[in-house]
Structures are given as C-alpha cells and as structure tokens.
mmCIF file with all atom_site columns, C-alpha atoms in Angstrom:
data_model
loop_
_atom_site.group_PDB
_atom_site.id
_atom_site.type_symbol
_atom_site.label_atom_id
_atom_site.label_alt_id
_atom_site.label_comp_id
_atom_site.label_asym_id
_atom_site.label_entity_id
_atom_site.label_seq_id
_atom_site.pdbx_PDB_ins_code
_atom_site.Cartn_x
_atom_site.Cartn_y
_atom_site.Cartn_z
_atom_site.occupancy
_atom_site.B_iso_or_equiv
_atom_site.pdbx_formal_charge
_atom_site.auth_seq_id
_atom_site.auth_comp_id
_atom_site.auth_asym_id
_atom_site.auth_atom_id
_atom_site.pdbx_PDB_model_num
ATOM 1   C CA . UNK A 1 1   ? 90.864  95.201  145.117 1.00 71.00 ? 626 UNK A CA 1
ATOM 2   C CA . UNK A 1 2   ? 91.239  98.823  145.876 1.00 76.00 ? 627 UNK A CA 1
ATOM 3   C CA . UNK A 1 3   ? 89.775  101.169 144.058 1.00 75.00 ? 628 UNK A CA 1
ATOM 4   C CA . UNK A 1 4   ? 91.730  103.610 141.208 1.00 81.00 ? 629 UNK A CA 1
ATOM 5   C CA . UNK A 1 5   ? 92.607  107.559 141.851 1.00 80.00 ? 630 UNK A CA 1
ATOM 6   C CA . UNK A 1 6   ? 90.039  107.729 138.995 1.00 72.00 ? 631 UNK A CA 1
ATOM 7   C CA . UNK A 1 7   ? 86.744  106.347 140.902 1.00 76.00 ? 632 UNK A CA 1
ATOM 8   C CA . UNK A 1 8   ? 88.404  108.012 144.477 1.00 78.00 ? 633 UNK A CA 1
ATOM 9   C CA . UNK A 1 9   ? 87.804  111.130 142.495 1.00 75.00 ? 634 UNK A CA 1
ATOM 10  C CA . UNK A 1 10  ? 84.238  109.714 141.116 1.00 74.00 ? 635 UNK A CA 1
ATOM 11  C CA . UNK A 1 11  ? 83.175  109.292 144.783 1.00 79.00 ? 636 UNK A CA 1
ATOM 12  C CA . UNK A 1 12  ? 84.551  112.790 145.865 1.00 80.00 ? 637 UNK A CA 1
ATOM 13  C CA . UNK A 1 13  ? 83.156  115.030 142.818 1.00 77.00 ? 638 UNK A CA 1
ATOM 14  C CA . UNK A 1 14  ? 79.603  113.189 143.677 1.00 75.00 ? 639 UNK A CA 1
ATOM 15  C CA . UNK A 1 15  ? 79.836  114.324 146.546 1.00 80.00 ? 640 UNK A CA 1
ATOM 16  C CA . UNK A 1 16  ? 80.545  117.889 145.439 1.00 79.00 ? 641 UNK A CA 1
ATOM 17  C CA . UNK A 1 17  ? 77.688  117.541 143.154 1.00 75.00 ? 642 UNK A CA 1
ATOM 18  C CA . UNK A 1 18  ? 74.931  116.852 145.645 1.00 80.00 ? 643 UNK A CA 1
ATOM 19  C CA . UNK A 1 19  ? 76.627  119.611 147.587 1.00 80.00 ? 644 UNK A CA 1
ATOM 20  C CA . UNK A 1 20  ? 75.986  121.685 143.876 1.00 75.00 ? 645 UNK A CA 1
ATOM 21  C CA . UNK A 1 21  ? 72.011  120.411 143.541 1.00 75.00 ? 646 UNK A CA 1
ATOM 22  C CA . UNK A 1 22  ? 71.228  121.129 147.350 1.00 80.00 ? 647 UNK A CA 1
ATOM 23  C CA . UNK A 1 23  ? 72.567  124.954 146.463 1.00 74.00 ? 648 UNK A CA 1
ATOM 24  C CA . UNK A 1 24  ? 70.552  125.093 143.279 1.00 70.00 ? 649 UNK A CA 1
ATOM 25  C CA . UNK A 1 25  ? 67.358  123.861 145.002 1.00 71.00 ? 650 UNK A CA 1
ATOM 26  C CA . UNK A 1 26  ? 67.821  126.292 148.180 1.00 74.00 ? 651 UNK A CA 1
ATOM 27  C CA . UNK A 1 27  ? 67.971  129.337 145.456 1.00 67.00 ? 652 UNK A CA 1
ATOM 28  C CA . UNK A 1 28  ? 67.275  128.660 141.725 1.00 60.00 ? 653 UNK A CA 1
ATOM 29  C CA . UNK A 1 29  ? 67.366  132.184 140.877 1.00 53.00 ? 654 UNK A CA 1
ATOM 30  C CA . UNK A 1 30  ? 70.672  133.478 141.994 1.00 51.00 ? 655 UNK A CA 1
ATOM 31  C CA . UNK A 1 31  ? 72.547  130.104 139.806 1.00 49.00 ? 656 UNK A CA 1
ATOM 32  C CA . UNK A 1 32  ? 70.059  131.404 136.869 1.00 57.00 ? 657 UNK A CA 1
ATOM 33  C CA . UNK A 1 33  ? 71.523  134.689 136.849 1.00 64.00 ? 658 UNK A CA 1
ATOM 34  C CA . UNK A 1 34  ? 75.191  134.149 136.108 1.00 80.00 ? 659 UNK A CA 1
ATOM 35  C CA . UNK A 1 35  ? 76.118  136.658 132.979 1.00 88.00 ? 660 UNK A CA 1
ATOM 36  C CA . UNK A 1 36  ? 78.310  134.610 130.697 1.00 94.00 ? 661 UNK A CA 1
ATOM 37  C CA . UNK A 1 37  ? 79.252  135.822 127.307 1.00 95.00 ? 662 UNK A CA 1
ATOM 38  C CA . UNK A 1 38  ? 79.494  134.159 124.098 1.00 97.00 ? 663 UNK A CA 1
ATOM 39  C CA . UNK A 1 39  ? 83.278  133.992 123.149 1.00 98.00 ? 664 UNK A CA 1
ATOM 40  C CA . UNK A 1 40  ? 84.172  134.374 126.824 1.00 98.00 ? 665 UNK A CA 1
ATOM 41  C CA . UNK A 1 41  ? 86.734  131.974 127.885 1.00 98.00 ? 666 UNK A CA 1
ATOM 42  C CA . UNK A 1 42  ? 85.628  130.690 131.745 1.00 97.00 ? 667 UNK A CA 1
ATOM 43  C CA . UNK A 1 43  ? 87.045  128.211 134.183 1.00 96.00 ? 668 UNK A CA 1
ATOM 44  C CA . UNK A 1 44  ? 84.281  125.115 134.274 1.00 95.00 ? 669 UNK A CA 1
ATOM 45  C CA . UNK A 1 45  ? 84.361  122.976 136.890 1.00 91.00 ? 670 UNK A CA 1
ATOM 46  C CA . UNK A 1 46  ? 83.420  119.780 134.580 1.00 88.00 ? 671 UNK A CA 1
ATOM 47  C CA . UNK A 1 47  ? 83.835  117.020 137.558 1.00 83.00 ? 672 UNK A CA 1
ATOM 48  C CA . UNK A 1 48  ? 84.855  113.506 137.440 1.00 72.00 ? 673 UNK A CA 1
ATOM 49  C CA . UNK A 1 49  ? 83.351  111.999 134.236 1.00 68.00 ? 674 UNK A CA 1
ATOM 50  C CA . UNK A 1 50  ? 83.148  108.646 132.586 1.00 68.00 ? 675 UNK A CA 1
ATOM 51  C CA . UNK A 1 51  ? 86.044  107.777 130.512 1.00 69.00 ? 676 UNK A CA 1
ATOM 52  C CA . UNK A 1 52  ? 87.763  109.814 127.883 1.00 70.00 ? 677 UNK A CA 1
ATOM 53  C CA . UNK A 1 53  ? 85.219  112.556 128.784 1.00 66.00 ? 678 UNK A CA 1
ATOM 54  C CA . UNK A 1 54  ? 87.022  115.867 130.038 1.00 76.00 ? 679 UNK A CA 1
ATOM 55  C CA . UNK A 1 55  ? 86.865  116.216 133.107 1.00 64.00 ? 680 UNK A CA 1
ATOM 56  C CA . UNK A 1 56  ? 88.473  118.604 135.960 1.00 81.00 ? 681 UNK A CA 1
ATOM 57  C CA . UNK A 1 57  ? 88.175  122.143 136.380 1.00 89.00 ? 682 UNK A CA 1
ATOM 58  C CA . UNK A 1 58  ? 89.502  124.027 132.736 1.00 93.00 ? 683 UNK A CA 1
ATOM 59  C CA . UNK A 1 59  ? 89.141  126.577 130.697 1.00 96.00 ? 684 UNK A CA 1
ATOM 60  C CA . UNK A 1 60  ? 86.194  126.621 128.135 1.00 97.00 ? 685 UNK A CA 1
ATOM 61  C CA . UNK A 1 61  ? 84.551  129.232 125.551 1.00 98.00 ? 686 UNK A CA 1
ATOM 62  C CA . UNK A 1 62  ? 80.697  129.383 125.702 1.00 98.00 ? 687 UNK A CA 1
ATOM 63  C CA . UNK A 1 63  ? 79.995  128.809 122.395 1.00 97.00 ? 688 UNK A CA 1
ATOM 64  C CA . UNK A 1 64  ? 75.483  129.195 122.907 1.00 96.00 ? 689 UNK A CA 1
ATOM 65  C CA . UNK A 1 65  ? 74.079  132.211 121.612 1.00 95.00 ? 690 UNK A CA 1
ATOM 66  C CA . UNK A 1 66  ? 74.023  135.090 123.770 1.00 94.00 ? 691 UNK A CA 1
ATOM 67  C CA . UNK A 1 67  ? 69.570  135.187 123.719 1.00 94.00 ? 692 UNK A CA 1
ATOM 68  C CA . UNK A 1 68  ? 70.556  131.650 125.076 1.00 93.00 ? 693 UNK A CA 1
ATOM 69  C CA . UNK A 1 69  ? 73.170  132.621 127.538 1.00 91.00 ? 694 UNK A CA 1
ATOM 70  C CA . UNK A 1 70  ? 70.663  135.018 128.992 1.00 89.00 ? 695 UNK A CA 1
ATOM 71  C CA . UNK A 1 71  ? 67.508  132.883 129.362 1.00 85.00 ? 696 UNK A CA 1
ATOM 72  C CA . UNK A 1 72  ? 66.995  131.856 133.340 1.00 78.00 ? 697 UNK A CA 1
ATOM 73  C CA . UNK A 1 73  ? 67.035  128.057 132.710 1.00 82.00 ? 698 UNK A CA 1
ATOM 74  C CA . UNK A 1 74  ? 70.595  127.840 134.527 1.00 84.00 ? 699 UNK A CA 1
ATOM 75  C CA . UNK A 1 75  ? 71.935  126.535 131.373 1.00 91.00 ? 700 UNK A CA 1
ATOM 76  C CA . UNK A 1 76  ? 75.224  127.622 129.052 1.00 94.00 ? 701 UNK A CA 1
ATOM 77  C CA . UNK A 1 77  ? 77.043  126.115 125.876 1.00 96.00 ? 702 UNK A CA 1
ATOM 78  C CA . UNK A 1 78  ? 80.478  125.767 126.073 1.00 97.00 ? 703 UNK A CA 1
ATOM 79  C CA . UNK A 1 79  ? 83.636  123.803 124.360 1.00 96.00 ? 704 UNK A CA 1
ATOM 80  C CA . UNK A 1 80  ? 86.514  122.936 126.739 1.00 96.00 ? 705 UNK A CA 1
ATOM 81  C CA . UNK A 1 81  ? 90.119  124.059 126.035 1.00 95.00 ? 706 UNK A CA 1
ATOM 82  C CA . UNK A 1 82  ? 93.081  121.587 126.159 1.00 92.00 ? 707 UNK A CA 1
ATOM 83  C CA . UNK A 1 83  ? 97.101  122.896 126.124 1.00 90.00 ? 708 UNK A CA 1
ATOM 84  C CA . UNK A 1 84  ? 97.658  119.777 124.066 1.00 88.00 ? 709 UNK A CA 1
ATOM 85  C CA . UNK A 1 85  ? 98.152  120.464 120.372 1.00 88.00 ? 710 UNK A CA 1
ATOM 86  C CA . UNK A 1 86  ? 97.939  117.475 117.541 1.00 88.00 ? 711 UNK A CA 1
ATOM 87  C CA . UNK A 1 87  ? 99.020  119.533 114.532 1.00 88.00 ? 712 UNK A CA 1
ATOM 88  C CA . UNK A 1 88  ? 99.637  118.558 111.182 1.00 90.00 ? 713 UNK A CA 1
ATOM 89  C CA . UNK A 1 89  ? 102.785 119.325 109.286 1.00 91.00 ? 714 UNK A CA 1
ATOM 90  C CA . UNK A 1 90  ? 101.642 122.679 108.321 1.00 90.00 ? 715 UNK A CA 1
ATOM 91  C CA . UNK A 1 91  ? 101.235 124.054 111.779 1.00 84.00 ? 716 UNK A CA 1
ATOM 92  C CA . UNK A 1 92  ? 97.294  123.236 111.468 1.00 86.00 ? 717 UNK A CA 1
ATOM 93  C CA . UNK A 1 93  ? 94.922  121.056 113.748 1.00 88.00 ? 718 UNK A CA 1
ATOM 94  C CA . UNK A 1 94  ? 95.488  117.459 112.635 1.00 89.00 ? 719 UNK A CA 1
ATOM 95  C CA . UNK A 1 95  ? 91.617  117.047 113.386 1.00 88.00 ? 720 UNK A CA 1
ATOM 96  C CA . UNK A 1 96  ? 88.795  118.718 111.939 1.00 88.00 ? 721 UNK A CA 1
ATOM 97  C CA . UNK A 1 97  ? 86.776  119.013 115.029 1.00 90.00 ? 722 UNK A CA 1
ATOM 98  C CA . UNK A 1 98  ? 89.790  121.483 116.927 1.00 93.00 ? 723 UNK A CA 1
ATOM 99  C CA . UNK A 1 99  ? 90.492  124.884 116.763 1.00 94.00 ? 724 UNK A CA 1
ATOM 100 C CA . UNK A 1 100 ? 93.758  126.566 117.900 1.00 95.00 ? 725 UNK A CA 1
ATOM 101 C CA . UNK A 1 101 ? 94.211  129.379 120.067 1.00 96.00 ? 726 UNK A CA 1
ATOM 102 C CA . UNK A 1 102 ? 97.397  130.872 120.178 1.00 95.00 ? 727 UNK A CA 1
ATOM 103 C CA . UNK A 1 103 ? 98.921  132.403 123.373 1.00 95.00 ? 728 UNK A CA 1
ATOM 104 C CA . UNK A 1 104 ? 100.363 134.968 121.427 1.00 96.00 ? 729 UNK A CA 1
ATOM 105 C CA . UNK A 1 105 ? 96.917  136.348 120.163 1.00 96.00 ? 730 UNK A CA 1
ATOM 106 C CA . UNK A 1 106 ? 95.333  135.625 123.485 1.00 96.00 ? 731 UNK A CA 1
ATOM 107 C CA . UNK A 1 107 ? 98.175  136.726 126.077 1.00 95.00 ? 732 UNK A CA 1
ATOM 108 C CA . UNK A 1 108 ? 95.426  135.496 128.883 1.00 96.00 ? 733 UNK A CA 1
ATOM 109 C CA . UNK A 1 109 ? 96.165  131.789 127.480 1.00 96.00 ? 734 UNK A CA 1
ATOM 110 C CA . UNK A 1 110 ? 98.401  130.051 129.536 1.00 94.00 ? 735 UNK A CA 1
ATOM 111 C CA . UNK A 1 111 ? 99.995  128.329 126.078 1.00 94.00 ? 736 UNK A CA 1
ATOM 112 C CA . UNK A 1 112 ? 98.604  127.697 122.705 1.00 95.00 ? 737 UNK A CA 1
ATOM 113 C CA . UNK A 1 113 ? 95.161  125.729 123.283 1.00 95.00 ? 738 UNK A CA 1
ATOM 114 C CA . UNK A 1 114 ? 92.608  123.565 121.130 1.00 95.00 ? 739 UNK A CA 1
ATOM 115 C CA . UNK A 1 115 ? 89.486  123.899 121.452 1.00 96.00 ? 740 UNK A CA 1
ATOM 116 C CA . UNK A 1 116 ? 87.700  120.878 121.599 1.00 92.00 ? 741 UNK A CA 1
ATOM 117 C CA . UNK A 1 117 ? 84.627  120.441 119.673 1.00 94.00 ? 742 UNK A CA 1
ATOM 118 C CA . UNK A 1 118 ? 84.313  116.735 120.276 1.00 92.00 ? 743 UNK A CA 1
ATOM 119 C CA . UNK A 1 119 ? 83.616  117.360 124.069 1.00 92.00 ? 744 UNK A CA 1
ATOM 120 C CA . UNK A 1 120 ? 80.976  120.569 123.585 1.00 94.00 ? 745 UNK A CA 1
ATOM 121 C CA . UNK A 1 121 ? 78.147  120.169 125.961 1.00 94.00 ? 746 UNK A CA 1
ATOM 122 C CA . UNK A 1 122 ? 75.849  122.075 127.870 1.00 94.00 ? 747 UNK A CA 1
ATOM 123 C CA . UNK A 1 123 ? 76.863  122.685 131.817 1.00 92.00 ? 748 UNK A CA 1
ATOM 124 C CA . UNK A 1 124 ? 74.673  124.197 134.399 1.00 89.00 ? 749 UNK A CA 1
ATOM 125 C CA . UNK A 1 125 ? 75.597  127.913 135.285 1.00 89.00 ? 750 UNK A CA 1
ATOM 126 C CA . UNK A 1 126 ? 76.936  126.588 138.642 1.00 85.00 ? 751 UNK A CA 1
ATOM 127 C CA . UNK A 1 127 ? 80.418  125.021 137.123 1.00 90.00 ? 752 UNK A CA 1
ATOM 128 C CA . UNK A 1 128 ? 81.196  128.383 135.488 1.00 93.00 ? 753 UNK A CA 1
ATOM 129 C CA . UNK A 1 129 ? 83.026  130.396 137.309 1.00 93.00 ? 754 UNK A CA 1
ATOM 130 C CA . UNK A 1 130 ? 81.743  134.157 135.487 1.00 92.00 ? 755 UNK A CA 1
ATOM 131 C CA . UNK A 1 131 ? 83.260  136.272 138.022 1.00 92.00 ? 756 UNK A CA 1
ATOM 132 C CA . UNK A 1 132 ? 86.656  135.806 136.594 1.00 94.00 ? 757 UNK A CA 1
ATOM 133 C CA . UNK A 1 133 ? 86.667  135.616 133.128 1.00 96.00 ? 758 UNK A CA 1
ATOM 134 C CA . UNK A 1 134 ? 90.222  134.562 131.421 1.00 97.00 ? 759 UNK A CA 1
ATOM 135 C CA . UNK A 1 135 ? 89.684  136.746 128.621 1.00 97.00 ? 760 UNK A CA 1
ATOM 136 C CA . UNK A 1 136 ? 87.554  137.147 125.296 1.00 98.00 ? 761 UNK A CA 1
ATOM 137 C CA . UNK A 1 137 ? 87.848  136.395 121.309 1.00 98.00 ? 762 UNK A CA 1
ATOM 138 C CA . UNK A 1 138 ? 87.773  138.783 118.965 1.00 97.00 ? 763 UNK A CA 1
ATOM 139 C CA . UNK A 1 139 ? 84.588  139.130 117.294 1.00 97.00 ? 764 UNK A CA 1
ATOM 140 C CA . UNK A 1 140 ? 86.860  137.622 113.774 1.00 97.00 ? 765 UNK A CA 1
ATOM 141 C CA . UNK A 1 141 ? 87.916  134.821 115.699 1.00 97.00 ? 766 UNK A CA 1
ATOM 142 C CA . UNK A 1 142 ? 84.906  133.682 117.375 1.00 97.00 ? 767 UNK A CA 1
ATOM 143 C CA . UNK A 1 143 ? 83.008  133.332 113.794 1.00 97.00 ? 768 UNK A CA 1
ATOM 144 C CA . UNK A 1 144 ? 85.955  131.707 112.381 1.00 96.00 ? 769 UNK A CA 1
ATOM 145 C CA . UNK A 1 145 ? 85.219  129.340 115.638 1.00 96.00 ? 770 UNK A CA 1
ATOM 146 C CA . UNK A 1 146 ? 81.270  129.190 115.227 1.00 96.00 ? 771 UNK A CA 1
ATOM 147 C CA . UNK A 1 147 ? 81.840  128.343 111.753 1.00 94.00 ? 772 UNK A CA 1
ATOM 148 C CA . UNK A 1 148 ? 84.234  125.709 112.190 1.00 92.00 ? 773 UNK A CA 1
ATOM 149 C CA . UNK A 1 149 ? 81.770  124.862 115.103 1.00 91.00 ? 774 UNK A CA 1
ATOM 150 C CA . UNK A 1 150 ? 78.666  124.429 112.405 1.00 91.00 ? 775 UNK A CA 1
ATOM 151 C CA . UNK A 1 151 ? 80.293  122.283 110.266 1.00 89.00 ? 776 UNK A CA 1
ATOM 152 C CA . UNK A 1 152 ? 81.668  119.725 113.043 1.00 86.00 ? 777 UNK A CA 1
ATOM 153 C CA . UNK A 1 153 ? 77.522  118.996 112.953 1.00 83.00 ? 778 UNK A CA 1
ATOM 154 C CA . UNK A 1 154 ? 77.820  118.377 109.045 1.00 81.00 ? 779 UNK A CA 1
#
C-alpha cells in the first residue's frame, strides 16, 4: 500500500527537523536570540503534524508575554492564523475559542483571518521567521485578544 501525501510530507518535515536540532545544537545562542514581539504576527514554520493539528508554514501572533519572549530558552507563545472564517449570523466567530482579524484593519492580512486559540502552543524560536514580520495589533486589539485568550482557559 503506498503511502498518503500526508505521511510523504511526515517523512520530509522529519527530515527538516533533524536538519533544525543539528543547527540548534551547533549554536544555541544565536536560535535564543530571535526578538519576537507580543502581538507580532510571524510566519511559523509548524511542520507536518499529527492529525487535525495545524500544520505548514502560516501566519501566527505570539501571544507569551514579552519578559517571556525575551528569556534565552529558545522558546515563544504563539496562536496560528487561518483565512477560514465560521461566523455566526451576526458576522461574529461561531466559536468561542476564535478571534477575527479583519483585512481591512490589518491591510498586511492577506484576507480576514481567525485566530485560532484551540491550536496555541509553544514553538521553538527556530520556526519563526522574526526577520519579516507581517505586521502588528494595535495595543486595543491585542487585549481584546489576550482577554478572549484568558477565558478560552476558563
């Protein structure tokens, strides 16, 4: 039987992440030193994962703390961004765990985007790509976000 596109890509990206670890190992100090900002929307490279888990290379907003964010451990928060919308009636996120972003607010969106809450996890410094930021929140937004954030742990 062969094998589907999705473990082809399961063999490649493991690949890429040895590739990742050997770089890390050689020089822990210049992956540590990547200067991400909370509210910064960054392309993560997020792999091949398991199952409904995102996966690919897509936009995300580090969501950690920025005393966090600038501790050495190689570490950073973030919540991935999807261009697919489940609204309600009312124009609003269908689920409670999603916040929109509208292109028209955020003109460095490609199209409205949801950020996914349900997916947050914590990424080494290596799959963010900080040199070329898509664009930042407004301070209004992003504790509209962290607040919406909170409660998704509620």
């Amino acid at each position: 039987m062969a094998d589907s596109n999705k473990i082809s890509h399961m063999r490649r990206w493991g690949n890429r992440k040895i590739t990742l670890q050997r770089e890390y190992e050689a020089d822990c100090r210049s992956t540590d030193n990547k200067n991400v900002l909370q509210g910064g929307i960054y392309n993560v490279n997020f792999g091949t994962n398991l199952g409904k888990e995102v996966d690919k290379n897509r936009p995300a907003i580090v969501v950690s703390n920025q005393q966090f964010n600038n501790r050495k451990n190689g570490l950073i928060v973030v919540a991935p961004l999807t261009g697919t919308l489940v609204l309600k009636k009312n124009g609003y996120p269908k689920y409670d765990y999603h916040f929109v972003l509208k292109k028209n607010d955020y003109n460095f969106l490609e199209k409205d985007s949801t950020i996914e809450f349900n997916h947050v996890r914590s990424v080494s410094s290596k799959r963010i790509d900080s040199e070329n930021p898509y664009g930042f929140v407004d301070p209004s937004t992003l504790n509209a976000i962290l607040d919406k954030f909170k409660r998704f742990f509620r």
